[in-house]
């Protein structure tokens, strides 16, 4: 169906003479109307079951709504229309104005009229499960037919062997919808093969999962009174379809091998089942537990567990059990949540499990086969390494399904269907939690495993220099006294790396000893980063309270001694870092004039540029590698200090050349570390993986600085676009920043995001994020 269009009347030319009086009031009112229309955000009607209703789709919809709002709240608004029935009536939170009673055909008509008559509505998103529209399918189909807005429908269940009537209904729903969302590739294939739905209408968006700040399993077990236990668990609204008895029957053989085993059954009985049957199924399970003599090994958690507690229960679980006996269950949110929490999973062969667990992310057993299940559990409990492998594989498998990524995939559909929606990513608040977690009393640890600091990786000058800049900027921005502790830690690390010959060492092990890695490597870049960080520290040191002013004197000594030794450096990036350090140092109180040194390094870069550049290659080297943007950035800084016109011209020409290679419109694709770009090669647009946060961050810093000098050159727009790379506007359409931990993933690989959140990546993200705050030119 065509979208409704609204035509505004154009003002007719006035026939009045030039001497006529102008109605200022009318003009002001017209301007006001225009501004309001520009500020109006398109609405998306969200037709779904919704909390406080207790069902899987209600929980799913609340999570999706939250993710979309946090990610794209400035792009559109979601207006929830909760689905109710005679037996399901609830009090909804403030802001929900309308409900739809699925037992009342008139409600469908009223809803469609209300939606059609609202010019702000750009799209209708519907969550479909056959039970939600029980006995009202015809009214629902007429509702779809009457709508003249674009429709996106999510099918939560697709039956592979439908009745003739069900098949006709699904086909009609599909024909009336502009986009169809399913959660597995199998469901998409069934829609095409069995129902004849066009493949180009279908998008697969996996069931969302929550990002988790992974905690210590033993600490969580102690918190919930499970210390020393081997924990098996399952969760969800309880009902016969979950076949919990399959696990209960297997437990005696498991307990014989592992007497410390306990099985957690988390969740209330499904409210619909309670209304129709009472607690018959739970009573049956309790009787079976008593009959098997395993009372001390089973714990019911008979409540609708809050999300935070649920994620902790899953994290402390040694093996998660999914025992559904429904072979047609397309997808399970509980299964997905368990994978995302790092649970080794043993599951029956529902289509979702067969697809997701095929890459050694879990184990599949036959429906209702307690013997198979018991053997699989014992084998896993005997082998920690096997459980750990399943856990890591599950985490990598489920990473794409994070709610943040689900929001991106949904929003792309909205943008395509609704003519007035233009996606604008919302910048997350600045979060230093992960940096602080990575920092000991010595400095910032180099690597992490997922979000857990890996002390075995030791420390580097590189990371602690970047960390010093981040905390100096945060202190500038907030004045938080707590930042000073970290500024002192990182500066002390840099000072300890400073040698009597005026150079720095880079690598320090977990025992705080310099490693052999310092000797064969060229450390010029690391030394340059230290100069950059010290220069920045000195530029803000006068803001420190008296108790911390001693840092300034020590930093000045190290900076001025080290800068002498750097005069012989010829590495282009090292020289660029030094120029940046000198730029910031020039803003420090009582700083010495070092423009002659700036000129020396800038002239060397000019010489490199003139040697390598040609008509189609405006660059300092014969290749583009890593950290490219710091070179033109430093050149423009040199210009602001010396007013040398050659620096200005080369900075502008080289930066625009770089942007022509790494940006398409306002989207960034930095040079892959899999294959540097040589001057005699044509840029290959095919994505190869190997895109690193540090390259994006350096580009954003440079774009911000160039915008300050060239405000009309759209650098600010490109800066916003480049930052969206961290938020999901990248080749994988996945978030690189983890808002749960405050960490940043280590980069884009060919098929997946590297889930480790090391120092370099997280600091790079924060440098990029803080570039949008109100700082002086940087």
XYZ file of C-alpha atoms in Angstrom:
778
model
C 0.000 0.000 0.000
C 1.166 3.490 -0.725
C 2.190 5.687 2.180
C -0.208 8.477 3.039
C 1.116 11.830 1.847
C 0.285 15.177 3.326
C 0.437 18.173 1.020
C 0.899 21.536 2.600
C -0.611 24.598 0.952
C 1.939 26.948 -0.511
C 1.657 30.614 0.300
C 0.402 32.609 -2.681
C 2.290 35.718 -3.815
C 0.950 38.881 -2.289
C -0.855 41.404 -4.520
C -0.159 44.196 -2.088
C 2.123 47.099 -2.977
C 5.568 47.522 -1.435
C 4.112 50.125 0.874
C 1.718 47.656 2.511
C 2.142 46.925 6.176
C 3.788 43.567 6.954
C 1.976 41.389 9.523
C 4.936 40.465 11.798
C 2.698 38.320 14.008
C 1.661 36.100 11.095
C 5.252 35.718 9.954
C 6.375 34.723 13.446
C 3.535 32.186 13.660
C 4.521 30.751 10.279
C 8.176 30.457 11.346
C 7.048 28.727 14.544
C 5.000 26.214 12.567
C 7.927 25.456 10.251
C 10.268 24.915 13.191
C 7.769 22.646 14.915
C 7.346 20.581 11.782
C 11.122 20.215 11.495
C 11.373 19.115 15.122
C 8.491 16.646 14.853
C 9.787 13.088 15.291
C 8.038 10.285 13.439
C 6.068 7.834 15.592
C 6.137 4.058 15.355
C 3.079 2.229 16.666
C 4.250 -0.869 18.548
C 1.450 -3.465 18.731
C 2.449 -6.164 21.214
C 1.868 -7.753 24.600
C 3.663 -5.667 27.194
C 4.626 -5.733 30.904
C 3.210 -6.074 33.505
C 1.771 -8.928 31.433
C 3.992 -11.934 32.066
C 4.895 -13.663 28.823
C 7.967 -14.025 26.664
C 6.810 -11.575 23.999
C 6.008 -8.907 26.598
C 9.534 -9.186 27.983
C 10.986 -9.231 24.470
C 9.050 -6.097 23.502
C 10.081 -4.166 26.591
C 13.737 -5.001 25.943
C 13.455 -4.028 22.270
C 11.705 -0.766 23.143
C 14.444 0.131 25.638
C 17.233 -0.694 23.162
C 15.629 1.332 20.363
C 15.039 4.297 22.647
C 18.597 4.286 23.998
C 20.123 3.856 20.550
C 17.854 6.015 18.371
C 15.674 8.062 20.712
C 16.227 11.214 18.655
C 15.158 9.538 15.402
C 11.635 8.365 16.238
C 9.368 7.574 19.155
C 7.765 4.240 19.933
C 4.131 4.371 20.989
C 3.121 1.058 22.554
C -0.404 -0.308 22.003
C -0.551 -3.260 24.448
C -2.616 -6.274 23.395
C -5.193 -7.386 25.952
C -8.026 -9.900 26.148
C -10.928 -10.692 28.449
C -8.597 -12.731 30.657
C -5.573 -10.416 30.399
C -6.182 -6.919 31.801
C -3.365 -4.863 33.325
C -2.401 -1.439 34.620
C 0.279 -0.096 32.297
C 3.015 2.453 33.006
C 2.539 6.139 32.400
C 2.790 7.138 28.748
C 0.711 4.283 27.367
C -2.507 5.903 26.159
C -4.296 3.127 24.265
C -4.771 -0.642 24.560
C -6.243 -3.086 22.075
C -8.633 -5.790 23.324
C -8.167 -8.676 20.898
C -11.564 -10.121 21.875
C -13.309 -7.020 20.566
C -13.453 -6.543 16.773
C -14.465 -2.918 17.300
C -11.155 -2.263 19.083
C -9.270 -3.256 15.924
C -11.362 -0.815 13.873
C -10.835 2.009 16.358
C -7.096 1.371 16.463
C -6.719 1.368 12.666
C -8.724 4.595 12.377
C -6.655 6.257 15.103
C -3.398 5.195 13.418
C -4.470 6.234 9.912
C -5.676 9.648 11.044
C -2.430 10.531 12.845
C -0.027 12.222 10.377
C 2.879 11.697 12.770
C 2.659 7.902 12.544
C 5.232 6.629 10.075
C 5.105 2.889 10.664
C 3.296 0.079 12.515
C 5.414 -2.673 14.115
C 3.494 -5.795 15.178
C 4.649 -8.716 17.313
C 2.721 -11.804 16.170
C 2.194 -15.038 18.045
C -0.885 -17.127 17.243
C -1.943 -17.203 20.891
C -2.086 -13.408 21.038
C -4.786 -13.298 18.366
C -6.635 -16.469 19.350
C -10.241 -16.365 18.076
C -9.639 -12.942 16.463
C -7.539 -13.691 13.387
C -10.186 -12.322 10.997
C -10.478 -9.040 12.899
C -6.695 -8.807 12.953
C -6.460 -9.412 9.198
C -9.089 -6.748 8.530
C -7.116 -4.401 10.771
C -4.000 -4.964 8.619
C -6.023 -4.481 5.447
C -7.460 -1.168 6.623
C -4.112 0.336 7.660
C -2.589 2.753 5.174
C 0.750 3.010 6.983
C 3.778 0.796 6.303
C 3.604 -2.443 8.316
C 6.457 -4.523 9.728
C 5.424 -7.781 11.386
C 7.555 -10.067 13.545
C 6.558 -13.735 13.454
C 7.590 -15.398 16.712
C 6.350 -18.810 15.547
C 6.409 -20.290 12.061
C 4.937 -23.799 11.796
C 6.588 -25.982 9.122
C 3.422 -28.071 8.585
C 0.501 -25.647 8.861
C -3.174 -26.416 8.383
C -4.717 -25.010 5.224
C -6.437 -22.236 7.185
C -3.313 -21.264 9.106
C -1.310 -21.190 5.896
C -3.840 -18.875 4.253
C -3.784 -16.543 7.266
C 0.023 -16.308 7.313
C 0.101 -15.720 3.564
C -2.455 -12.938 3.887
C -0.597 -11.315 6.783
C 2.607 -11.500 4.774
C 1.034 -9.965 1.655
C -0.371 -7.070 3.714
C 2.988 -6.381 5.383
C 5.813 -4.334 3.910
C 8.499 -6.125 5.928
C 8.616 -9.432 7.782
C 10.976 -10.165 10.666
C 11.834 -13.658 11.892
C 14.464 -14.753 14.379
C 16.120 -17.686 12.645
C 17.255 -18.535 9.138
C 15.195 -21.734 9.393
C 11.999 -19.709 9.926
C 12.837 -17.575 6.889
C 13.363 -20.678 4.756
C 10.025 -22.137 5.899
C 8.211 -18.902 5.012
C 9.654 -18.987 1.503
C 9.332 -22.726 0.879
C 6.032 -23.558 2.600
C 4.124 -20.268 2.542
C 5.432 -18.805 -0.708
C 6.530 -15.515 0.863
C 8.954 -13.399 -1.160
C 12.466 -13.712 0.260
C 13.204 -10.015 -0.264
C 10.487 -9.137 2.258
C 12.099 -11.149 5.052
C 14.802 -10.022 7.460
C 16.350 -12.336 10.045
C 16.984 -10.572 13.361
C 17.987 -12.982 16.152
C 16.216 -12.812 19.505
C 17.934 -10.079 21.494
C 20.232 -10.766 24.414
C 21.605 -8.594 27.181
C 25.172 -7.390 27.310
C 26.658 -8.574 30.579
C 29.532 -7.405 32.738
C 30.874 -10.890 33.419
C 31.464 -11.465 37.106
C 33.368 -14.129 39.037
C 31.302 -17.332 39.191
C 32.454 -18.248 42.711
C 31.581 -14.795 44.070
C 28.083 -15.061 42.614
C 27.596 -18.564 43.978
C 28.495 -17.301 47.441
C 26.011 -14.417 47.048
C 23.142 -16.841 46.351
C 24.115 -19.479 48.920
C 25.483 -21.921 46.351
C 29.188 -22.031 47.274
C 30.803 -25.336 46.379
C 27.852 -26.453 44.263
C 27.786 -27.686 40.691
C 24.859 -25.639 39.415
C 22.481 -26.779 36.697
C 19.700 -24.369 35.809
C 16.767 -23.644 33.569
C 14.442 -20.642 33.545
C 11.286 -19.273 32.017
C 7.556 -19.359 32.631
C 6.841 -22.898 33.765
C 4.599 -25.249 31.802
C 4.442 -28.879 30.613
C 6.081 -27.980 27.286
C 9.374 -27.315 29.074
C 9.608 -30.991 30.109
C 11.437 -30.257 33.354
C 10.814 -33.888 34.348
C 13.386 -34.949 31.743
C 16.094 -33.352 33.893
C 14.610 -34.603 37.179
C 14.705 -38.192 35.903
C 18.386 -37.763 34.962
C 19.426 -36.216 38.278
C 19.983 -39.375 40.401
C 22.683 -40.647 38.033
C 24.310 -37.197 37.980
C 24.221 -36.865 41.778
C 25.863 -40.291 42.097
C 28.923 -38.866 40.297
C 28.696 -35.294 41.628
C 26.899 -35.181 45.001
C 27.341 -31.383 45.113
C 24.975 -30.929 42.139
C 21.949 -28.667 42.503
C 19.296 -27.933 39.880
C 17.691 -24.476 39.860
C 14.219 -24.165 38.315
C 13.847 -20.407 37.886
C 10.499 -18.811 37.123
C 6.805 -18.774 37.929
C 4.211 -20.945 36.263
C 2.854 -19.345 33.096
C -0.088 -17.144 34.205
C -2.373 -18.526 31.478
C -1.725 -22.061 32.714
C -2.396 -20.998 36.301
C -5.759 -19.513 35.276
C -6.779 -22.601 33.322
C -5.229 -25.427 35.354
C -3.802 -23.997 38.549
C -0.434 -25.364 39.717
C -1.006 -28.903 38.474
C 2.325 -29.052 36.626
C 4.401 -27.651 39.494
C 2.686 -30.075 41.879
C 3.558 -32.914 39.515
C 7.236 -31.853 39.525
C 7.358 -31.580 43.302
C 5.859 -35.058 43.657
C 8.445 -36.461 41.252
C 11.285 -34.783 43.170
C 10.033 -36.406 46.380
C 9.624 -39.760 44.647
C 13.208 -39.681 43.320
C 14.623 -38.631 46.714
C 16.377 -35.550 45.299
C 14.717 -32.846 47.411
C 18.066 -31.457 48.591
C 19.302 -31.175 45.024
C 16.484 -29.146 43.483
C 15.566 -25.552 44.240
C 12.483 -23.801 42.876
C 12.780 -20.030 42.477
C 9.058 -19.471 42.087
C 8.972 -15.832 40.994
C 9.262 -13.597 37.957
C 12.944 -12.898 38.624
C 14.202 -9.308 38.027
C 16.591 -9.046 35.098
C 19.726 -8.248 37.128
C 19.194 -11.261 39.370
C 18.374 -13.503 36.414
C 21.608 -12.589 34.625
C 23.554 -13.346 37.815
C 21.859 -16.740 38.188
C 22.835 -17.537 34.613
C 26.429 -16.399 35.121
C 26.864 -18.670 38.172
C 25.374 -21.631 36.281
C 27.817 -24.414 35.347
C 25.511 -25.955 32.724
C 22.241 -24.545 31.365
C 19.559 -27.058 30.394
C 16.943 -26.463 27.719
C 14.582 -29.434 27.588
C 11.583 -28.227 25.544
C 9.685 -31.090 23.917
C 8.168 -28.951 21.145
C 10.024 -29.793 17.886
C 8.423 -26.781 16.174
C 9.606 -24.159 18.686
C 11.352 -21.725 16.364
C 13.262 -19.737 18.953
C 13.749 -19.399 22.695
C 14.625 -16.217 24.534
C 15.704 -18.198 27.586
C 18.121 -20.222 25.472
C 19.546 -17.023 23.954
C 19.989 -15.346 27.339
C 21.882 -18.372 28.668
C 24.341 -18.292 25.759
C 24.963 -14.572 26.185
C 25.787 -15.106 29.872
C 28.484 -17.621 29.001
C 26.554 -20.751 30.001
C 27.556 -24.060 28.444
C 24.209 -25.218 27.023
C 22.692 -28.673 26.610
C 19.504 -28.539 24.561
C 16.883 -30.562 22.780
C 17.025 -30.268 18.957
C 14.659 -27.360 18.362
C 15.553 -25.518 15.117
C 17.125 -22.625 17.039
C 19.478 -24.969 18.907
C 20.477 -26.919 15.818
C 21.499 -23.677 14.110
C 23.162 -21.851 16.994
C 24.987 -24.772 18.634
C 26.481 -26.218 15.469
C 29.840 -24.456 16.009
C 30.705 -26.192 19.300
C 28.656 -23.708 21.311
C 26.673 -26.448 23.087
C 25.435 -30.031 23.067
C 22.177 -31.376 21.595
C 20.276 -34.434 22.919
C 17.043 -36.120 21.850
C 13.639 -34.981 23.095
C 12.700 -36.429 26.525
C 15.782 -38.679 26.613
C 16.888 -38.498 30.254
C 19.649 -41.075 29.792
C 21.313 -39.056 27.012
C 20.935 -35.887 29.049
C 22.457 -37.429 32.176
C 25.481 -38.750 30.291
C 26.056 -35.385 28.603
C 25.880 -33.504 31.918
C 28.301 -35.873 33.687
C 30.763 -35.689 30.801
C 30.737 -31.890 30.905
C 30.978 -31.662 34.688
C 34.088 -33.857 34.489
C 35.805 -31.549 32.012
C 36.304 -27.870 32.918
C 38.183 -27.145 29.663
C 35.271 -28.458 27.592
C 32.835 -26.272 29.541
C 35.108 -23.255 29.102
C 35.344 -23.858 25.352
C 31.567 -24.122 25.021
C 31.195 -20.939 27.054
C 33.542 -18.898 24.837
C 32.024 -20.273 21.633
C 28.563 -19.457 22.939
C 29.579 -15.899 23.773
C 30.969 -15.342 20.288
C 27.915 -16.954 18.698
C 25.488 -14.806 20.665
C 27.394 -11.504 20.339
C 25.538 -10.500 17.195
C 22.208 -10.846 19.007
C 22.850 -8.176 21.664
C 19.804 -5.928 22.044
C 21.906 -3.022 20.790
C 22.486 -4.899 17.525
C 18.845 -5.945 17.344
C 17.907 -2.270 17.660
C 20.213 -1.363 14.764
C 18.700 -4.049 12.517
C 15.143 -2.968 13.365
C 15.967 0.726 12.884
C 17.366 0.040 9.407
C 14.006 -1.464 8.460
C 12.174 1.528 9.926
C 14.348 3.926 7.936
C 13.661 2.010 4.738
C 9.884 1.849 5.222
C 9.024 5.207 6.787
C 9.743 8.199 4.586
C 10.262 10.635 7.491
C 12.686 8.552 9.595
C 16.380 9.455 9.387
C 18.515 7.533 11.839
C 20.548 9.496 14.314
C 22.597 7.520 16.810
C 22.409 8.744 20.382
C 25.818 9.188 22.002
C 26.192 7.167 25.197
C 27.146 9.004 28.391
C 30.858 8.976 29.216
C 31.600 5.871 31.288
C 35.008 5.261 32.885
C 34.020 2.037 34.668
C 36.052 -0.314 32.491
C 39.195 1.832 32.571
C 39.038 1.879 36.349
C 38.507 -1.878 36.427
C 41.601 -2.300 34.213
C 43.747 -0.108 36.473
C 45.813 -1.349 39.405
C 47.869 0.756 41.786
C 50.666 0.512 39.188
C 48.878 1.421 35.961
C 46.423 0.255 33.333
C 46.634 -3.412 32.312
C 47.172 -3.996 28.603
C 44.612 -6.662 27.637
C 41.379 -8.180 28.852
C 39.605 -11.473 28.287
C 36.117 -10.312 27.368
C 35.794 -7.647 30.079
C 38.042 -9.219 32.726
C 41.518 -7.652 33.028
C 44.273 -10.051 31.983
C 47.113 -9.309 34.382
C 49.306 -11.804 32.526
C 49.487 -9.287 29.674
C 51.231 -6.711 31.871
C 51.321 -2.970 31.159
C 52.532 -0.611 28.442
C 53.643 2.998 28.274
C 51.380 3.379 25.218
C 48.211 2.583 27.155
C 49.086 4.547 30.266
C 49.930 7.614 28.163
C 46.523 7.403 26.479
C 44.853 6.799 29.850
C 46.522 9.921 31.256
C 45.056 12.032 28.434
C 41.581 10.539 28.947
C 41.544 11.309 32.655
C 43.021 14.762 32.165
C 40.212 15.497 29.717
C 37.616 14.073 32.078
C 38.974 16.213 34.898
C 38.799 19.272 32.620
C 35.220 18.410 31.810
C 33.894 17.517 35.264
C 36.387 18.635 37.904
C 35.834 15.317 39.687
C 38.399 14.962 42.466
C 38.319 11.160 41.980
C 40.046 11.633 38.595
C 43.166 12.919 40.306
C 43.965 9.519 41.790
C 44.107 7.997 38.311
C 46.013 10.923 36.813
C 48.656 10.342 39.482
C 48.797 6.575 38.804
C 49.267 6.998 35.053
C 51.787 9.803 35.404
C 53.800 7.761 37.907
C 53.867 4.889 35.427
C 55.164 7.180 32.682
C 57.777 8.589 35.043
C 58.911 5.076 35.986
C 59.321 4.236 32.278
C 61.551 7.304 31.809
C 65.261 6.390 31.563
C 68.366 8.393 32.490
C 69.236 8.770 28.791
C 66.010 10.702 28.153
C 64.117 7.832 26.462
C 61.248 5.658 27.652
C 60.701 1.923 27.883
C 57.293 0.573 26.857
C 56.653 -2.931 28.190
C 56.240 -3.895 31.849
C 55.208 -7.360 33.062
C 52.729 -8.290 35.803
C 55.561 -8.233 38.363
C 56.395 -4.634 37.393
C 59.635 -5.588 35.606
C 60.672 -4.255 32.191
C 60.502 -7.057 29.641
C 62.862 -8.179 26.907
C 60.330 -6.913 24.365
C 61.681 -3.396 24.975
C 65.026 -4.144 23.330
C 64.409 -5.406 19.780
C 61.490 -3.029 19.109
C 61.649 0.534 17.867
C 60.075 2.494 20.722
C 59.981 5.894 19.008
C 56.185 5.880 18.680
C 55.762 4.935 22.340
C 58.113 7.753 23.342
C 56.129 10.158 21.155
C 52.864 9.141 22.864
C 54.452 9.834 26.232
C 55.380 13.347 25.053
C 51.807 13.885 23.851
C 50.409 12.796 27.222
C 52.871 14.856 29.266
C 52.175 17.924 27.142
C 48.447 17.503 27.723
C 48.956 17.041 31.470
C 51.004 20.231 31.668
C 48.362 22.170 29.730
C 45.807 21.602 32.496
C 48.040 21.199 35.562
C 47.250 24.657 36.896
C 43.709 23.370 37.556
C 44.997 20.770 40.046
C 44.510 21.352 43.777
C 47.609 22.181 45.793
C 48.087 18.591 46.987
C 48.628 17.469 43.370
C 50.697 20.390 42.085
C 53.887 18.393 42.585
C 52.896 16.324 39.561
C 53.318 19.424 37.404
C 56.960 19.981 38.396
C 57.878 16.327 37.813
C 55.994 16.224 34.508
C 57.727 19.387 33.309
C 61.150 17.910 34.123
C 60.419 14.629 32.308
C 58.895 16.451 29.314
C 61.726 18.915 28.851
C 64.422 16.271 29.277
C 62.726 13.765 26.995
C 62.074 16.321 24.270
C 65.807 16.883 23.880
C 66.335 13.206 23.117
C 63.459 13.176 20.620
C 65.185 15.663 18.278
C 66.819 12.820 16.355
C 63.546 10.966 15.734
C 62.450 10.435 12.118
C 59.471 8.072 12.502
C 56.540 10.058 11.015
C 54.033 9.066 13.710
C 56.501 9.645 16.488
C 57.187 13.145 15.140
C 53.441 13.756 14.895
C 52.927 12.716 18.526
C 55.738 15.034 19.584
C 54.167 17.962 17.690
C 50.876 17.243 19.450
C 52.684 17.206 22.788
C 54.399 20.495 21.989
C 51.084 22.011 20.929
C 49.496 21.215 24.299
C 52.657 22.179 26.187
C 52.485 25.602 24.528
C 49.200 26.159 26.388
C 50.769 25.368 29.763
C 51.590 28.128 32.201
C 55.278 29.108 32.257
C 56.003 27.003 29.166
C 59.122 27.665 27.140
C 58.804 28.624 23.488
C 59.633 25.514 21.483
C 58.414 26.595 18.047
C 61.851 25.950 16.589
C 61.445 22.296 17.538
C 57.935 22.229 16.092
C 59.362 23.628 12.864
C 62.100 20.998 12.810
C 59.648 18.094 13.034
C 57.073 19.681 10.725
C 59.733 20.356 8.093
C 60.742 16.718 8.179
C 57.112 15.749 7.551
C 56.953 18.297 4.717
C 60.042 16.745 3.187
C 58.488 13.263 3.410
C 55.271 14.543 1.850
C 57.016 16.223 -1.073
C 59.071 13.111 -1.705
C 56.111 10.719 -1.814
C 53.160 12.795 -3.033
C 51.980 12.966 -6.625
C 48.787 13.940 -8.424
C 46.792 10.944 -7.210
C 48.657 10.291 -3.941
C 48.754 13.199 -1.485
C 50.496 11.474 1.378
C 53.669 11.346 3.504
C 54.484 7.702 2.763
C 54.062 5.346 -0.170
C 51.345 3.484 1.737
C 48.492 4.017 4.172
C 48.825 1.947 7.323
C 47.656 2.579 10.906
C 47.090 5.802 12.829
C 47.114 7.775 9.575
C 45.083 10.780 10.715
C 47.643 11.898 13.297
C 49.969 13.089 10.500
C 47.729 15.803 8.973
C 46.407 16.529 12.471
C 49.934 17.299 13.686
C 50.690 19.356 10.575
C 47.673 21.579 11.209
C 48.715 21.969 14.838
C 52.159 23.015 13.607
C 50.483 25.616 11.413
C 48.552 27.105 14.346
C 51.823 27.520 16.256
C 54.012 28.829 13.442
C 51.555 30.207 10.833
C 53.654 28.542 8.140
C 51.406 28.399 5.058
C 53.072 25.246 3.717
C 51.965 23.357 6.833
C 48.381 24.552 6.306
C 48.323 23.488 2.638
C 49.860 20.066 3.258
C 47.657 19.391 6.262
C 44.513 20.157 4.264
C 45.567 18.314 1.117
C 46.754 15.191 2.939
C 43.746 15.000 5.240
C 41.260 15.397 2.413
C 43.156 12.716 0.500
C 42.971 10.377 3.500
C 39.244 11.018 3.921
C 38.699 10.224 0.243
C 40.133 6.773 0.937
C 38.424 5.965 4.233
C 35.073 7.765 4.127
C 32.113 7.274 1.823
C 29.725 10.111 2.465
C 29.781 10.340 6.245
C 30.543 6.665 6.906
C 34.052 5.547 7.774
C 35.989 2.461 6.693
C 39.540 2.724 8.022
C 42.471 0.952 6.389
C 42.421 -2.721 7.374
C 45.405 -4.122 9.256
C 44.984 -7.201 7.052
C 46.311 -5.319 4.039
C 47.903 -1.848 3.987
C 47.100 0.289 0.951
C 50.077 0.860 -1.351
C 50.267 3.956 -3.558
C 50.263 1.898 -6.741
C 47.199 -0.133 -5.717
C 43.534 0.560 -6.300
C 41.501 0.738 -3.106
C 39.600 -2.522 -2.655
C 36.162 -1.724 -1.201
C 35.542 -5.320 -0.123
C 35.438 -5.637 3.664
C 38.284 -7.813 4.946
C 38.004 -7.262 8.677
C 40.877 -5.822 10.668
C 39.319 -2.405 11.391
C 40.637 -1.029 14.680
C 39.082 1.476 17.125
C 42.334 3.427 17.396
C 42.265 4.384 13.705
C 38.681 5.583 13.932
C 39.483 7.544 17.091
C 42.505 9.326 15.582
C 40.368 10.271 12.578
C 37.678 11.734 14.847
C 40.261 13.758 16.803
C 41.634 15.128 13.548
C 38.175 15.925 12.183
C 37.389 17.881 15.341
C 40.565 19.927 15.077
C 40.124 20.566 11.339
C 36.559 21.711 11.959
C 37.889 24.350 14.332
C 40.136 25.745 11.591
C 37.838 25.106 8.618
C 34.305 25.412 10.050
C 32.584 25.411 6.670
C 34.178 22.250 5.291
C 31.656 19.703 6.764
C 34.351 18.121 8.924
C 31.935 18.261 11.877
C 29.337 16.221 9.966
C 31.951 13.639 9.028
C 33.073 13.591 12.660
C 29.563 12.628 13.773
C 29.376 9.991 11.050
C 32.761 8.519 11.961
C 31.765 8.198 15.624
C 28.742 6.156 14.591
C 31.219 3.413 13.624
C 31.499 2.638 17.343
C 27.712 2.530 17.693
C 26.948 0.193 14.792
C 27.388 2.102 11.533
C 30.111 -0.275 10.320
C 30.350 -3.200 7.884
C 29.011 -5.717 10.425
C 26.224 -3.377 11.638
C 27.191 -4.240 15.218
C 28.021 -2.105 18.209
C 31.724 -1.851 19.031
C 31.112 0.013 22.276
C 29.676 -1.995 25.168
C 27.466 0.313 27.262
C 27.102 -2.338 29.965
C 30.814 -2.541 30.805
C 31.984 0.846 29.502
C 34.529 -1.066 27.422
C 35.149 -1.084 23.684
C 35.623 -4.276 21.670
C 39.040 -4.814 20.153
C 37.925 -4.437 16.555
C 35.989 -5.757 13.581
C 37.058 -9.099 12.190
C 35.713 -10.456 8.917
C 32.655 -12.171 10.394
C 32.538 -11.054 14.003
C 33.489 -8.479 16.573
C 36.503 -9.276 18.766
C 34.778 -9.349 22.166
C 37.900 -8.632 24.216
C 37.854 -5.121 25.630
C 41.510 -4.156 25.976
C 43.090 -0.894 27.061
C 43.900 0.489 23.606
C 40.378 -0.017 22.253
C 38.556 1.353 25.290
C 40.843 4.389 25.568
C 40.477 5.041 21.845
C 36.703 5.041 22.169
C 36.835 7.444 25.116
C 39.194 9.825 23.318
C 36.718 9.834 20.410
C 33.704 10.236 22.685
C 35.189 13.145 24.619
C 36.126 14.910 21.403
C 32.466 15.958 21.236
C 32.599 17.755 24.572
C 33.260 21.456 24.953
C 37.067 21.514 24.978
C 39.480 23.983 23.450
C 40.977 22.908 20.098
C 42.770 19.579 20.505
